[in-house]
């Protein structure tokens, strides 16, 4: 029996290594073939699930038809419809970015650094330059232009900036909370069915439970501390883990699923922690970092670097000056309006990260199909 379990573990390890080699830069044709086959299988499974829940689907389609009719029929209600449409798509955009950031057990697209952080920073810089957050709509939020109202220097407050970006920040936080649900459901389903999913995070969690008393390294002890906090404290333990930037929070989701923590206990604590507490901490950090006097001090410190300081300081000064001109909508200024290399670098960084995220999705789905083939082969061997 011990020999059989050792052989099984060795086979699982080899199968996992074989799957990890199925990536676009090593086996492009096989990876693309497996990706398309896995996509077809997923579409078939989703179609079957929708058919089994056709009453819910019909209700959703009827609601959608009523909303569509309301949207196109002319009347006094159209001003409210346009307002709700704008708010809905704005919230959906940030919720989607939040889901992309936390989905995939921490391997998602880091949308806070790419989208939400720069948005909060631009609003902060504009608020201090304009001494107001009453940017005209439209063009805000697509473009920020200082309002025409007369304002006094230093009249902007920290709370006003926090309130200005609260909606998008909370929606992004809610999206990250939704993205934490797959580890929870995976571990919960595994516990209820008695199966052992071939997932590295879950297997690491199982091994951590087995060797809890002999854990020596810092990473293992940190993961064990998170697991103990969530398991013993419950709602407030999950809330504490979700309220601080915590790369080990995926382990909290797996722990809650494994120990069958009620869904609303897990999701409620995660939603409050990520969408309210954690988001206000992150917002405050970005706003303070990009406040006017701190940015000016940072630029002056860059200029103090020996030899290369002045050459590095110049593009930052040009960028900030260009942003100030853009805020006041003065395109006829003497400052060059050409593309700044900082903007160019950031745009290319966003493109590279989005491309890498898409590649990781293709590789992951191809490896999922390879796992299906391995499981099918294993089941056929057992029946012989």
XYZ file of C-alpha atoms in Angstrom:
384
model
C 0.000 0.000 0.000
C 2.850 2.386 0.845
C 4.554 1.510 -2.458
C 1.330 2.146 -4.367
C 0.869 5.579 -2.753
C 4.500 6.456 -3.526
C 4.057 5.443 -7.162
C 0.830 7.449 -7.354
C 2.515 10.555 -5.895
C 5.427 10.170 -8.305
C 3.046 9.837 -11.246
C 1.108 12.930 -10.201
C 4.364 14.856 -9.934
C 5.427 13.762 -13.454
C 1.998 14.598 -14.869
C 2.140 18.056 -13.304
C 5.609 18.689 -14.730
C 4.403 17.529 -18.139
C 1.446 19.920 -17.994
C 3.625 22.844 -16.949
C 5.677 22.366 -20.128
C 2.589 23.049 -22.253
C 3.140 26.768 -22.818
C 3.135 28.911 -25.952
C 6.888 29.535 -26.014
C 7.726 25.796 -25.807
C 4.892 23.987 -27.613
C 2.903 26.667 -29.471
C 0.836 24.394 -31.740
C -0.082 21.924 -28.988
C -0.898 24.766 -26.584
C -3.199 26.513 -29.059
C -4.904 23.228 -29.977
C -5.525 22.347 -26.324
C -6.709 25.915 -25.613
C -9.373 25.797 -28.344
C -10.513 22.308 -27.278
C -10.785 23.390 -23.634
C -12.728 26.496 -24.726
C -15.225 24.303 -26.628
C -15.626 21.979 -23.635
C -16.233 24.936 -21.303
C -18.798 26.421 -23.686
C -20.591 23.064 -23.828
C -20.591 22.748 -20.018
C -21.894 26.321 -19.566
C -24.629 25.695 -22.155
C -25.766 22.564 -20.297
C -25.772 24.428 -16.965
C -27.826 27.256 -18.484
C -30.295 24.738 -19.909
C -30.738 23.136 -16.478
C -31.402 26.610 -15.064
C -33.573 27.763 -17.952
C -36.221 29.275 -15.644
C -33.615 31.688 -14.246
C -32.370 32.333 -17.789
C -35.892 33.122 -19.047
C -36.457 35.499 -16.116
C -33.163 37.232 -16.860
C -34.029 37.587 -20.568
C -37.477 39.019 -19.742
C -35.905 41.541 -17.358
C -33.359 42.437 -20.018
C -36.162 42.925 -22.570
C -38.046 45.277 -20.207
C -34.867 47.279 -19.516
C -34.115 47.485 -23.254
C -37.626 48.761 -23.980
C -37.266 51.343 -21.185
C -33.936 52.410 -22.623
C -35.240 53.056 -26.165
C -38.728 54.461 -25.437
C -38.670 58.257 -25.388
C -39.975 60.096 -22.354
C -39.161 62.135 -19.276
C -37.454 59.107 -17.736
C -34.593 59.235 -20.251
C -32.488 61.596 -18.112
C -32.550 59.043 -15.278
C -31.864 56.202 -17.710
C -28.763 57.975 -19.062
C -27.539 58.692 -15.536
C -28.020 55.052 -14.465
C -26.370 53.826 -17.667
C -23.286 55.942 -17.032
C -23.017 54.865 -13.380
C -23.625 51.193 -14.207
C -20.891 50.972 -16.831
C -18.486 52.980 -14.650
C -19.056 50.607 -11.708
C -18.929 47.503 -13.924
C -15.591 48.670 -15.360
C -13.959 48.876 -11.927
C -15.586 45.675 -10.634
C -14.238 43.859 -13.697
C -10.745 45.233 -13.115
C -10.958 44.122 -9.488
C -11.927 40.592 -10.496
C -9.042 40.475 -12.982
C -6.677 41.555 -10.212
C -7.470 38.743 -7.768
C -8.696 35.883 -9.951
C -6.422 32.918 -10.560
C -4.984 32.477 -7.053
C -2.955 35.670 -7.114
C -1.735 35.397 -10.715
C -4.196 37.955 -12.080
C -3.563 41.279 -13.739
C -2.339 43.866 -11.192
C -5.000 46.416 -12.078
C -4.438 48.586 -8.987
C -0.954 49.524 -10.169
C -2.066 49.861 -13.792
C -5.449 51.581 -13.507
C -6.871 52.475 -10.088
C -3.641 53.811 -8.560
C -2.890 56.126 -11.527
C -6.539 57.274 -11.554
C -6.405 58.240 -7.855
C -3.007 59.893 -8.399
C -4.269 61.965 -11.350
C -7.354 63.086 -9.380
C -5.099 64.019 -6.436
C -2.698 66.070 -8.581
C -5.644 67.759 -10.318
C -7.393 68.539 -7.027
C -4.334 70.325 -5.631
C -3.740 72.189 -8.896
C -7.391 73.237 -9.311
C -8.089 73.674 -5.573
C -11.342 71.836 -6.271
C -12.735 68.392 -7.122
C -15.772 69.723 -8.996
C -14.393 68.700 -12.392
C -17.068 69.261 -15.076
C -18.954 66.186 -16.322
C -18.454 65.547 -19.169
C -15.492 65.226 -19.846
C -14.756 63.802 -16.354
C -13.824 60.986 -15.726
C -12.366 60.494 -19.223
C -10.524 63.806 -18.987
C -9.952 66.148 -16.053
C -10.334 69.917 -16.600
C -10.309 72.484 -13.815
C -13.716 74.083 -13.143
C -14.267 77.767 -13.909
C -15.286 78.585 -10.325
C -13.069 80.864 -8.244
C -11.177 78.989 -5.511
C -8.665 79.962 -2.865
C -5.208 78.420 -2.556
C -5.089 75.515 -0.105
C -8.883 75.094 0.068
C -8.806 71.429 -0.991
C -8.992 68.838 1.788
C -7.865 65.232 2.022
C -11.427 64.084 2.721
C -12.706 65.780 -0.446
C -10.267 63.782 -2.598
C -11.152 60.551 -0.769
C -14.851 61.189 -1.418
C -14.183 61.955 -5.097
C -12.640 58.526 -5.805
C -14.644 56.497 -3.266
C -17.080 54.922 -5.745
C -14.474 53.520 -8.151
C -12.206 52.404 -5.300
C -15.019 50.554 -3.506
C -16.181 48.936 -6.748
C -12.625 47.765 -7.441
C -12.413 46.375 -3.916
C -15.741 44.570 -4.382
C -14.359 43.047 -7.587
C -11.297 41.738 -5.741
C -13.639 40.170 -3.156
C -15.592 38.411 -5.929
C -12.305 37.191 -7.414
C -11.482 35.436 -4.124
C -14.497 33.120 -4.424
C -13.013 30.434 -6.773
C -10.479 29.133 -4.156
C -13.295 29.018 -1.576
C -15.689 27.074 -3.822
C -12.907 24.739 -5.025
C -11.878 23.787 -1.477
C -15.485 23.508 -0.299
C -16.450 21.206 -3.187
C -13.352 19.061 -2.563
C -14.209 18.710 1.128
C -17.859 17.816 0.487
C -17.101 15.324 -2.291
C -14.029 13.809 -0.662
C -12.030 14.269 -3.867
C -8.525 15.723 -3.973
C -8.293 18.398 -6.681
C -4.992 18.556 -8.511
C -4.401 22.150 -7.532
C -1.004 23.240 -6.242
C -2.374 25.741 -3.726
C -4.819 23.199 -2.308
C -2.186 20.465 -2.127
C 0.160 22.897 -0.379
C -2.634 23.615 2.092
C -3.158 19.882 2.731
C 0.567 19.359 3.276
C 0.669 22.343 5.627
C -2.102 20.793 7.736
C -0.214 17.480 7.870
C 3.107 19.054 8.914
C 1.711 21.904 11.009
C 3.673 21.005 14.135
C 7.040 20.652 12.376
C 6.898 23.878 10.305
C 10.149 25.821 10.674
C 10.537 28.372 7.852
C 8.924 31.810 8.014
C 6.632 31.313 4.980
C 5.130 28.107 6.392
C 4.610 29.677 9.810
C 2.995 32.758 8.240
C 0.587 30.591 6.232
C -0.171 28.522 9.325
C -0.851 31.726 11.303
C -3.346 32.873 8.644
C -5.026 29.470 8.679
C -5.300 29.436 12.494
C -6.611 32.999 12.591
C -9.327 32.279 10.036
C -10.285 28.924 11.543
C -10.434 30.001 15.199
C -11.605 33.630 15.049
C -14.072 33.188 12.172
C -15.710 36.319 10.752
C -13.346 38.776 12.416
C -10.303 36.679 11.479
C -11.334 36.743 7.817
C -12.046 40.485 8.144
C -8.567 41.094 9.586
C -6.870 39.130 6.774
C -8.912 40.890 4.077
C -8.388 44.386 5.523
C -4.630 44.549 4.991
C -2.540 43.981 1.823
C -2.035 40.258 2.268
C -0.523 38.000 -0.430
C -1.586 34.942 1.611
C -5.319 35.721 1.476
C -5.912 33.000 -1.132
C -4.989 30.592 1.639
C -7.772 32.120 3.758
C -10.285 31.339 0.998
C -9.061 27.741 0.748
C -9.152 27.421 4.561
C -12.739 28.703 4.749
C -13.834 26.339 1.993
C -12.025 23.373 3.536
C -13.563 23.917 6.987
C -17.012 24.618 5.454
C -17.292 28.194 6.713
C -20.727 29.550 5.643
C -20.630 31.449 2.357
C -21.995 34.748 3.703
C -19.591 34.679 6.634
C -16.636 34.368 4.245
C -17.905 36.675 1.502
C -19.363 39.289 3.869
C -16.109 39.625 5.817
C -14.069 39.642 2.593
C -16.296 42.298 0.991
C -16.162 44.619 4.031
C -12.422 44.118 4.435
C -11.437 44.628 0.797
C -14.059 47.107 -0.448
C -14.201 49.348 2.642
C -11.263 49.045 5.050
C -8.411 48.008 2.753
C -9.459 50.351 -0.050
C -9.463 53.377 2.259
C -5.951 52.448 3.447
C -4.683 52.142 -0.145
C -6.486 55.325 -1.214
C -4.996 57.277 1.661
C -1.498 56.028 0.817
C -1.775 57.044 -2.864
C -3.355 60.431 -2.091
C -0.687 61.329 0.478
C 2.091 60.101 -1.829
C 0.851 62.236 -4.742
C -0.057 65.349 -2.784
C 1.435 68.497 -4.299
C 4.207 69.256 -1.792
C 5.410 65.635 -1.591
C 5.598 65.331 -5.402
C 7.577 68.554 -5.604
C 9.974 67.303 -2.898
C 10.424 63.991 -4.744
C 11.264 65.810 -8.005
C 13.778 68.042 -6.218
C 15.381 64.981 -4.573
C 15.763 63.371 -8.009
C 17.652 66.476 -9.130
C 20.028 66.104 -6.181
C 21.336 62.735 -7.441
C 24.987 63.189 -8.479
C 25.819 63.187 -12.213
C 22.500 61.882 -13.584
C 20.139 63.896 -11.338
C 19.430 66.887 -13.608
C 18.908 64.713 -16.689
C 16.452 62.503 -14.770
C 14.697 65.477 -13.205
C 13.939 67.213 -16.507
C 11.387 64.687 -17.940
C 9.533 64.591 -14.593
C 9.310 68.383 -14.528
C 8.133 68.450 -18.152
C 5.522 65.796 -17.430
C 4.138 67.640 -14.386
C 4.079 70.945 -16.274
C 2.284 69.312 -19.213
C -0.298 67.859 -16.806
C -0.896 71.303 -15.238
C -1.409 72.842 -18.685
C -3.782 70.031 -19.668
C -5.826 70.595 -16.506
C -6.355 74.242 -17.408
C -7.050 73.303 -21.057
C -4.354 75.606 -22.446
C -3.033 73.959 -25.573
C -1.410 77.146 -26.901
C 1.289 77.264 -24.249
C 4.968 77.305 -25.068
C 5.570 73.997 -23.311
C 5.930 71.215 -25.870
C 2.852 69.044 -26.179
C 4.683 65.998 -27.533
C 4.537 62.609 -25.876
C 6.577 62.344 -22.683
C 8.805 59.287 -22.313
C 7.234 58.545 -18.911
C 3.792 58.273 -20.522
C 5.253 56.215 -23.346
C 6.902 53.789 -20.893
C 3.734 53.423 -18.822
C 1.608 52.709 -21.911
C 4.075 50.029 -23.061
C 4.139 48.525 -19.558
C 0.341 48.254 -19.584
C 0.425 46.570 -23.019
C 3.108 44.091 -21.916
C 1.243 43.146 -18.711
C -2.083 42.729 -20.521
C -0.403 40.538 -23.179
C 1.255 38.424 -20.462
C -2.106 38.029 -18.720
C -3.742 36.837 -21.961
C -0.864 34.399 -22.548
C -1.245 33.050 -19.012
C -4.961 32.420 -19.648
C -4.178 30.510 -22.860
C -1.497 28.436 -21.108
C -3.745 27.736 -18.129
C -6.646 26.537 -20.273
C -4.319 24.377 -22.390
C -2.929 22.798 -19.223
C -6.498 22.180 -18.003
C -7.210 20.211 -21.165
C -3.972 18.257 -20.721
C -5.139 17.429 -17.196
C -8.419 16.107 -18.636
C -6.470 13.792 -20.970
C -4.291 12.525 -18.104
C -7.312 11.842 -15.903
C -9.055 10.021 -18.760
C -5.973 7.882 -19.340
C -5.706 7.129 -15.608
C -9.380 6.099 -15.377
C -9.004 3.812 -18.421
C -6.022 2.107 -16.777
C -8.018 1.518 -13.603
C -10.857 -0.183 -15.511
C -8.534 -2.628 -17.258
